[in-house]
Amino acid sequence: MPIARPAASVTLDGFELRVLHIPLVSPFTTSFGTETVREVIVVRALTPDSDGWGEIVTQAAPLYSSEYTQSAWDVALRFLAPALLDARTLEPEQVAGVLEPFVGHRMAKAGLELAVLDAALRAEGRAFGEYLGAVRDAVPSGVSVGIQADPAALVDRVGGYLDEGYVRIKIKIKPGRDVADTAAVRDAFGAIPLRVDANSAYTLADAELLAELDRFDLLLIEQPLQEDDLVDHAALARRLRTPVCLDESIVSAKAATDAIALGAAAVVNVKAGRVGGYLEAVRVHDVCRDAGIPVWCGGMLETGIGRAANAALAALPGFTLPGDVSASSRFYARDIVTEPAVLEDGHVRVPTGPGLGIEIDQVALDDFTVERTLLRR
Ligand code: SMG
Ligand code: MG
């Protein structure tokens, strides 16, 4: 299901990039570390009609993937934004092609493409959700829970989120913090929809240990092995009853096709940043849907910009499982948009205003900015 009606072209006058530091309401711990402040790059595309906003979802360090703030900053300012400004007038669907010669750097590309898309759709008065092919006006909201001090603290934290109305829980695991943590949550809350996410912390040698998780009837185990371990994921999948879901490994629609063919993914986590943009994310959705593989929308602790875009993406028909599209308050006491995403009866609404359907809180944006550059044509 490609984009039904392309967006009109836009003329690019410049790009403004900012690095933001936004405090998290509580530390977020995964198998690769703890974040207390979200470092993220916000992109503003300057066009004659309207500004467009995007977000580059890298982290400060290359721990989730090879990209990180300063790599994205450098490649965006040195190569990607200049190539787009040289093209000057283009349709948002042409952005990926202009950036294609530059290998990798998918999160940086995704952030720029989103800003161009937002500008184009705002100028047309069209909503991003309608453009992508959304079929729902709200999406069920799951929450990703970081590793806590101990299983009791994890149970407390999960209980709080269930009380808020989140419809699905995902807990982060790592070696030494897997079976006991999962057991504690199952014991405390019974048959809630529950997933675990290892962020590549295991190897195939851990298959027996990971098979112990089978008794918890998890919805899935997310990315147990390394990003490039497709064959090992397929081997692991044959030894587990728990469905294997890939996150880090799925860097494109082609990678999704390959993973499915190998039997490495029974479920796919779709993240626009990881695959180079929302348009490629739609293609990942499409190949999975054609193959009968359910998908869900992942998260990268997005600000109100990326969170609005994710809600729209998660409203596509193949997103049959609740994603990590939580309320802004899950991570932030103060967001950079005037109306941050809220949880309503376990759902997050898909914005309907022009473009991403958000307005930037300029004061908050300025308060959180630690670095800023304007590139004009
Ligand atoms: O945005 O709710 C969110 C975060 C969801 O757990 C989450 N993301 O591997 O799926 C994942 C992690 C990656 C985040 S590390 C910065
Ligand atoms: Mg993940």
Short mmCIF file of C-alpha atoms and ligand atoms in Angstrom, two decimals:
data_model
loop_
_atom_site.label_atom_id
_atom_site.label_comp_id
_atom_site.label_asym_id
_atom_site.label_seq_id
_atom_site.Cartn_x
_atom_site.Cartn_y
_atom_site.Cartn_z
CA MET A 1 0.00 0.00 0.00
CA PRO A 2 2.26 2.83 -1.20
CA ILE A 3 1.42 6.43 -0.37
CA ALA A 4 -1.92 7.00 -2.11
CA ARG A 5 -1.49 10.66 -2.90
CA PRO A 6 2.03 12.16 -2.89
CA ALA A 7 2.67 15.50 -1.23
CA ALA A 8 3.24 18.67 -3.26
CA SER A 9 6.79 19.86 -3.75
CA VAL A 10 8.44 22.34 -1.40
CA THR A 11 11.19 24.87 -1.88
CA LEU A 12 13.88 24.61 0.77
CA ASP A 13 15.39 27.88 1.99
CA GLY A 14 17.36 26.34 4.83
CA PHE A 15 17.58 23.97 7.75
CA GLU A 16 17.98 24.82 11.40
CA LEU A 17 19.38 22.07 13.61
CA ARG A 18 19.40 22.11 17.38
CA VAL A 19 20.72 19.72 19.98
CA LEU A 20 18.35 19.57 22.94
CA HIS A 21 18.88 18.24 26.44
CA ILE A 22 15.53 17.37 27.98
CA PRO A 23 15.41 15.93 31.51
CA LEU A 24 13.67 12.56 31.87
CA VAL A 25 11.12 12.13 34.67
CA SER A 26 13.05 9.04 35.78
CA PRO A 27 16.21 7.28 34.61
CA PHE A 28 15.70 4.88 31.68
CA THR A 29 17.94 1.80 31.91
CA THR A 30 18.43 -0.73 29.15
CA SER A 31 20.97 -3.53 28.69
CA PHE A 32 23.40 -0.94 27.32
CA GLY A 33 23.13 1.83 29.88
CA THR A 34 21.14 4.48 31.72
CA GLU A 35 19.84 7.79 30.40
CA THR A 36 18.69 10.58 32.69
CA VAL A 37 18.59 13.33 30.09
CA ARG A 38 17.34 12.88 26.55
CA GLU A 39 19.82 14.27 24.04
CA VAL A 40 18.10 14.68 20.70
CA ILE A 41 18.41 16.73 17.51
CA VAL A 42 15.44 18.79 16.32
CA VAL A 43 15.31 19.81 12.67
CA ARG A 44 13.41 22.78 11.25
CA ALA A 45 13.01 22.95 7.48
CA LEU A 46 12.58 26.53 6.30
CA THR A 47 10.30 27.00 3.31
CA PRO A 48 8.51 30.07 1.93
CA ASP A 49 5.11 28.80 3.09
CA SER A 50 5.71 27.13 6.42
CA ASP A 51 8.36 25.64 8.63
CA GLY A 52 8.47 21.88 8.97
CA TRP A 53 9.69 19.97 12.01
CA GLY A 54 11.58 16.73 12.32
CA GLU A 55 13.52 14.86 14.97
CA ILE A 56 16.75 12.87 14.71
CA VAL A 57 16.37 10.11 17.29
CA THR A 58 20.03 9.37 17.95
CA GLN A 59 21.37 9.11 21.48
CA ALA A 60 24.46 10.80 22.90
CA ALA A 61 26.50 7.61 22.47
CA PRO A 62 26.46 4.84 19.82
CA LEU A 63 24.99 2.17 22.09
CA TYR A 64 21.59 1.36 20.57
CA SER A 65 23.01 1.67 17.04
CA SER A 66 26.14 3.05 15.40
CA GLU A 67 24.65 6.54 15.10
CA TYR A 68 24.97 9.15 17.84
CA THR A 69 24.31 12.85 18.26
CA GLN A 70 27.57 14.21 16.94
CA SER A 71 27.72 11.77 14.01
CA ALA A 72 24.22 12.78 12.98
CA TRP A 73 24.99 16.46 13.49
CA ASP A 74 28.11 16.22 11.35
CA VAL A 75 26.65 14.17 8.51
CA ALA A 76 23.48 16.24 8.41
CA LEU A 77 25.29 19.59 8.25
CA ARG A 78 28.21 18.49 6.08
CA PHE A 79 26.42 16.28 3.52
CA LEU A 80 22.70 15.66 3.89
CA ALA A 81 21.20 19.11 4.37
CA PRO A 82 23.49 20.66 1.69
CA ALA A 83 22.40 17.98 -0.82
CA LEU A 84 18.75 18.78 -0.13
CA LEU A 85 19.36 22.52 -0.33
CA ASP A 86 21.11 22.00 -3.67
CA ALA A 87 18.05 20.18 -4.95
CA ARG A 88 16.17 23.28 -3.71
CA THR A 89 12.65 22.35 -4.87
CA LEU A 90 11.60 18.77 -4.41
CA GLU A 91 8.76 16.48 -3.41
CA PRO A 92 9.18 14.91 0.01
CA GLU A 93 9.14 11.49 -1.67
CA GLN A 94 12.36 12.51 -3.45
CA VAL A 95 14.30 13.21 -0.24
CA ALA A 96 15.41 9.59 0.27
CA GLY A 97 16.70 9.39 -3.31
CA VAL A 98 18.74 12.60 -2.93
CA LEU A 99 20.28 11.25 0.29
CA GLU A 100 20.77 7.71 -0.99
CA PRO A 101 24.40 8.13 -2.16
CA PHE A 102 25.40 8.73 1.46
CA VAL A 103 25.76 5.33 3.06
CA GLY A 104 23.98 4.63 6.34
CA HIS A 105 23.11 7.44 8.80
CA ARG A 106 19.47 6.47 8.65
CA MET A 107 18.35 8.36 11.74
CA ALA A 108 19.86 11.58 10.41
CA LYS A 109 18.14 11.05 7.05
CA ALA A 110 14.83 10.25 8.72
CA GLY A 111 14.85 13.47 10.74
CA LEU A 112 15.50 15.60 7.67
CA GLU A 113 12.86 13.80 5.62
CA LEU A 114 10.29 14.27 8.37
CA ALA A 115 10.93 18.02 8.49
CA VAL A 116 10.45 18.26 4.71
CA LEU A 117 7.29 16.15 4.87
CA ASP A 118 5.87 18.30 7.66
CA ALA A 119 6.58 21.50 5.74
CA ALA A 120 4.99 20.14 2.55
CA LEU A 121 1.89 18.80 4.28
CA ARG A 122 1.41 21.97 6.34
CA ALA A 123 1.49 24.01 3.16
CA GLU A 124 -1.20 21.77 1.71
CA GLY A 125 -3.23 21.65 4.93
CA ARG A 126 -3.01 17.85 4.97
CA ALA A 127 -2.52 15.69 8.04
CA PHE A 128 0.46 13.33 8.22
CA GLY A 129 -1.79 10.43 9.26
CA GLU A 130 -4.07 10.82 6.27
CA TYR A 131 -0.98 11.09 4.03
CA LEU A 132 0.57 7.87 5.39
CA GLY A 133 -2.69 5.92 5.13
CA ALA A 134 -3.87 5.86 8.75
CA VAL A 135 -7.07 3.93 9.34
CA ARG A 136 -7.56 4.70 13.06
CA ASP A 137 -7.98 7.97 14.94
CA ALA A 138 -6.28 6.69 18.09
CA VAL A 139 -3.73 3.95 18.76
CA PRO A 140 -3.46 1.58 21.72
CA SER A 141 -0.64 2.63 23.99
CA GLY A 142 2.01 0.35 25.42
CA VAL A 143 4.85 1.36 27.69
CA SER A 144 8.49 0.33 27.78
CA VAL A 145 9.80 -0.08 31.31
CA GLY A 146 13.52 0.17 31.99
CA ILE A 147 15.53 -2.14 34.23
CA GLN A 148 14.94 -1.12 37.85
CA ALA A 149 17.06 -1.52 40.99
CA ASP A 150 15.47 -4.91 41.73
CA PRO A 151 12.41 -6.97 40.76
CA ALA A 152 10.30 -5.41 43.55
CA ALA A 153 10.98 -1.93 42.20
CA LEU A 154 10.08 -3.19 38.73
CA VAL A 155 6.74 -4.48 40.02
CA ASP A 156 6.06 -1.07 41.60
CA ARG A 157 6.85 0.71 38.37
CA VAL A 158 4.77 -1.63 36.22
CA GLY A 159 1.84 -1.30 38.66
CA GLY A 160 1.96 2.47 38.27
CA TYR A 161 1.79 2.24 34.49
CA LEU A 162 -1.07 -0.27 34.60
CA ASP A 163 -2.94 2.11 36.91
CA GLU A 164 -2.46 4.88 34.34
CA GLY A 165 -4.15 2.66 31.75
CA TYR A 166 -1.32 1.41 29.53
CA VAL A 167 -2.65 -1.61 27.66
CA ARG A 168 0.61 -3.49 27.29
CA ILE A 169 3.87 -3.69 29.22
CA LYS A 170 7.35 -4.23 27.85
CA ILE A 171 10.21 -4.76 30.26
CA LYS A 172 13.86 -4.43 29.42
CA ILE A 173 16.02 -7.44 30.22
CA LYS A 174 19.74 -8.26 30.23
CA PRO A 175 21.80 -11.22 31.42
CA GLY A 176 21.21 -11.59 35.17
CA ARG A 177 18.03 -9.52 35.00
CA ASP A 178 15.75 -11.67 32.89
CA VAL A 179 13.94 -14.69 34.33
CA ALA A 180 13.50 -13.33 37.86
CA ASP A 181 12.31 -9.92 36.63
CA THR A 182 9.82 -11.49 34.25
CA ALA A 183 8.60 -13.91 36.92
CA ALA A 184 8.08 -11.05 39.37
CA VAL A 185 5.89 -9.14 36.91
CA ARG A 186 3.90 -12.25 35.98
CA ASP A 187 3.40 -13.18 39.64
CA ALA A 188 2.23 -9.69 40.54
CA PHE A 189 -0.09 -8.99 37.61
CA GLY A 190 -1.13 -12.33 36.10
CA ALA A 191 -1.99 -12.54 32.42
CA ILE A 192 -1.30 -8.94 31.35
CA PRO A 193 0.00 -8.46 27.79
CA LEU A 194 3.75 -8.64 28.44
CA ARG A 195 6.90 -8.45 26.31
CA VAL A 196 10.61 -8.40 27.00
CA ASP A 197 13.30 -6.46 25.10
CA ALA A 198 16.97 -7.48 25.33
CA ASN A 199 18.52 -4.84 23.04
CA SER A 200 21.02 -7.36 21.63
CA ALA A 201 22.37 -8.44 25.03
CA TYR A 202 22.57 -12.21 24.38
CA THR A 203 24.21 -14.70 22.03
CA LEU A 204 22.95 -17.96 20.61
CA ALA A 205 24.86 -19.70 23.42
CA ASP A 206 22.15 -18.32 25.74
CA ALA A 207 19.36 -20.19 23.94
CA GLU A 208 18.66 -22.51 26.86
CA LEU A 209 18.36 -19.63 29.30
CA LEU A 210 16.11 -17.69 26.94
CA ALA A 211 13.91 -20.77 26.52
CA GLU A 212 13.18 -20.48 30.27
CA LEU A 213 11.16 -17.39 29.39
CA ASP A 214 8.77 -19.58 27.38
CA ARG A 215 6.85 -20.45 30.52
CA PHE A 216 5.73 -16.83 30.96
CA ASP A 217 3.62 -16.78 27.78
CA LEU A 218 5.19 -13.56 26.57
CA LEU A 219 3.79 -11.82 23.51
CA LEU A 220 7.33 -11.75 22.16
CA ILE A 221 11.01 -11.39 22.91
CA GLU A 222 12.52 -8.37 21.19
CA GLN A 223 16.01 -8.35 19.67
CA PRO A 224 17.74 -10.95 21.86
CA LEU A 225 20.89 -11.10 19.65
CA GLN A 226 23.11 -8.68 17.74
CA GLU A 227 21.93 -6.42 14.94
CA ASP A 228 23.62 -8.49 12.20
CA ASP A 229 22.77 -11.91 13.66
CA LEU A 230 19.88 -12.74 11.33
CA VAL A 231 20.85 -16.38 10.91
CA ASP A 232 21.37 -16.81 14.66
CA HIS A 233 17.98 -15.21 15.33
CA ALA A 234 16.43 -17.78 13.00
CA ALA A 235 18.23 -20.58 14.85
CA LEU A 236 17.11 -19.17 18.20
CA ALA A 237 13.52 -18.83 16.99
CA ARG A 238 13.47 -22.57 16.29
CA ARG A 239 14.40 -23.23 19.93
CA LEU A 240 11.87 -20.87 21.54
CA ARG A 241 8.12 -20.97 21.85
CA THR A 242 8.12 -17.21 22.49
CA PRO A 243 7.88 -15.34 19.17
CA VAL A 244 11.08 -13.51 18.20
CA CYS A 245 10.57 -9.85 17.27
CA LEU A 246 13.35 -7.86 15.61
CA ASP A 247 14.12 -4.21 16.28
CA GLU A 248 17.78 -3.23 15.71
CA SER A 249 18.20 -5.77 12.86
CA ILE A 250 15.45 -4.29 10.69
CA VAL A 251 17.23 -1.37 9.04
CA SER A 252 15.16 -1.33 5.83
CA ALA A 253 12.26 -2.97 4.01
CA LYS A 254 14.83 -5.23 2.34
CA ALA A 255 16.17 -6.30 5.74
CA ALA A 256 12.60 -7.07 6.82
CA THR A 257 12.07 -9.19 3.70
CA ASP A 258 15.31 -11.09 4.36
CA ALA A 259 14.58 -11.62 8.06
CA ILE A 260 11.13 -12.98 7.28
CA ALA A 261 12.49 -15.29 4.57
CA LEU A 262 15.07 -16.66 7.01
CA GLY A 263 12.52 -17.24 9.75
CA ALA A 264 14.35 -14.74 11.95
CA ALA A 265 11.33 -12.54 12.73
CA ALA A 266 7.79 -13.58 13.64
CA VAL A 267 7.00 -9.97 14.56
CA VAL A 268 8.64 -6.68 13.54
CA ASN A 269 9.14 -3.48 15.53
CA VAL A 270 8.92 -0.55 13.08
CA LYS A 271 10.91 2.59 13.91
CA ALA A 272 11.16 5.30 11.29
CA GLY A 273 14.56 6.52 12.51
CA ARG A 274 16.12 3.07 12.35
CA VAL A 275 14.99 2.49 8.72
CA GLY A 276 15.80 5.96 7.33
CA GLY A 277 12.41 7.62 7.43
CA TYR A 278 8.64 7.33 7.70
CA LEU A 279 8.27 6.47 4.02
CA GLU A 280 10.63 3.49 4.37
CA ALA A 281 8.75 2.60 7.57
CA VAL A 282 5.56 2.38 5.52
CA ARG A 283 7.39 0.04 3.13
CA VAL A 284 8.48 -2.13 6.08
CA HIS A 285 4.84 -2.21 7.16
CA ASP A 286 3.84 -3.20 3.62
CA VAL A 287 6.28 -6.10 3.23
CA CYS A 288 5.37 -7.43 6.66
CA ARG A 289 1.67 -7.16 5.96
CA ASP A 290 2.07 -9.02 2.67
CA ALA A 291 3.97 -11.76 4.51
CA GLY A 292 1.42 -11.98 7.34
CA ILE A 293 3.93 -10.69 9.90
CA PRO A 294 2.39 -8.40 12.54
CA VAL A 295 4.15 -5.10 13.20
CA TRP A 296 4.04 -2.50 15.95
CA CYS A 297 5.47 0.97 16.29
CA GLY A 298 8.61 1.26 18.40
CA GLY A 299 9.81 4.35 20.22
CA MET A 300 13.04 6.28 20.71
CA LEU A 301 11.89 8.48 23.61
CA GLU A 302 10.56 10.94 21.06
CA THR A 303 9.70 14.53 21.81
CA GLY A 304 6.24 15.74 20.81
CA ILE A 305 7.47 15.96 17.21
CA GLY A 306 8.38 12.31 16.69
CA ARG A 307 5.64 11.15 19.05
CA ALA A 308 2.97 12.76 16.83
CA ALA A 309 4.54 11.15 13.77
CA ASN A 310 4.67 7.75 15.48
CA ALA A 311 1.00 7.92 16.44
CA ALA A 312 0.15 8.51 12.77
CA LEU A 313 2.36 5.63 11.62
CA ALA A 314 0.91 3.28 14.24
CA ALA A 315 -2.56 3.95 12.81
CA LEU A 316 -1.75 2.07 9.59
CA PRO A 317 -3.70 -1.18 9.11
CA GLY A 318 -0.78 -3.63 9.57
CA PHE A 319 0.02 -2.25 13.05
CA THR A 320 -2.04 -4.92 14.77
CA LEU A 321 -0.09 -4.97 18.05
CA PRO A 322 0.11 -2.12 20.59
CA GLY A 323 3.32 -0.14 20.17
CA ASP A 324 5.65 1.85 22.40
CA VAL A 325 3.65 5.00 21.68
CA SER A 326 3.12 6.24 25.19
CA ALA A 327 2.06 9.59 26.62
CA SER A 328 4.68 12.33 26.67
CA SER A 329 4.51 12.24 30.49
CA ARG A 330 6.02 8.72 30.43
CA PHE A 331 9.35 10.46 29.80
CA TYR A 332 8.93 14.22 30.13
CA ALA A 333 7.58 16.70 32.65
CA ARG A 334 7.88 19.35 29.96
CA ASP A 335 7.77 18.66 26.22
CA ILE A 336 8.59 20.97 23.31
CA VAL A 337 5.06 20.99 21.86
CA THR A 338 2.10 22.98 23.15
CA GLU A 339 -0.16 19.92 23.46
CA PRO A 340 1.91 16.87 24.39
CA ALA A 341 0.43 13.41 23.71
CA VAL A 342 -1.78 12.17 26.54
CA LEU A 343 -3.18 8.77 27.45
CA GLU A 344 -6.94 8.55 26.98
CA ASP A 345 -8.50 5.24 27.90
CA GLY A 346 -5.27 3.44 27.06
CA HIS A 347 -4.90 5.19 23.72
CA VAL A 348 -2.95 8.06 22.17
CA ARG A 349 -4.80 10.17 19.63
CA VAL A 350 -3.58 10.52 16.05
CA PRO A 351 -3.21 14.27 15.39
CA THR A 352 -5.44 15.63 12.63
CA GLY A 353 -4.09 19.15 12.13
CA PRO A 354 -1.95 20.10 9.11
CA GLY A 355 1.37 18.25 8.87
CA LEU A 356 2.29 16.59 12.13
CA GLY A 357 -0.58 18.46 13.77
CA ILE A 358 1.57 19.88 16.53
CA GLU A 359 2.67 23.38 17.50
CA ILE A 360 6.13 23.97 18.89
CA ASP A 361 6.41 25.49 22.37
CA GLN A 362 9.10 27.97 21.36
CA VAL A 363 10.04 28.84 24.94
CA ALA A 364 10.52 25.19 25.89
CA LEU A 365 12.46 24.59 22.68
CA ASP A 366 14.81 27.46 23.47
CA ASP A 367 15.16 26.42 27.11
CA PHE A 368 16.30 22.91 26.15
CA THR A 369 18.61 23.97 23.29
CA VAL A 370 22.31 23.48 23.94
CA GLU A 371 23.60 23.86 20.38
CA ARG A 372 22.09 25.49 17.31
CA THR A 373 23.03 26.02 13.67
CA LEU A 374 21.26 27.55 10.71
CA LEU A 375 22.18 26.44 7.22
CA ARG A 376 20.77 28.72 4.54
CA ARG A 377 20.78 28.22 0.85
O1 SMG B 1 10.03 5.70 23.25
O2 SMG B 1 8.87 4.50 24.60
C1 SMG B 1 9.92 4.77 24.03
C2 SMG B 1 11.11 3.90 24.25
C3 SMG B 1 10.86 2.52 23.83
O3 SMG B 1 12.19 0.81 24.71
C4 SMG B 1 12.09 1.65 23.89
N1 SMG B 1 13.03 1.86 22.96
O4 SMG B 1 14.95 -0.91 21.93
O5 SMG B 1 12.88 -0.51 21.69
C5 SMG B 1 13.98 -0.19 22.11
C6 SMG B 1 14.20 1.07 22.91
C7 SMG B 1 15.31 1.86 22.35
C8 SMG B 1 15.51 3.11 23.06
S1 SMG B 1 17.10 3.33 23.52
C9 SMG B 1 17.27 4.98 23.38
MG MG B 2 13.83 -2.54 21.18
#
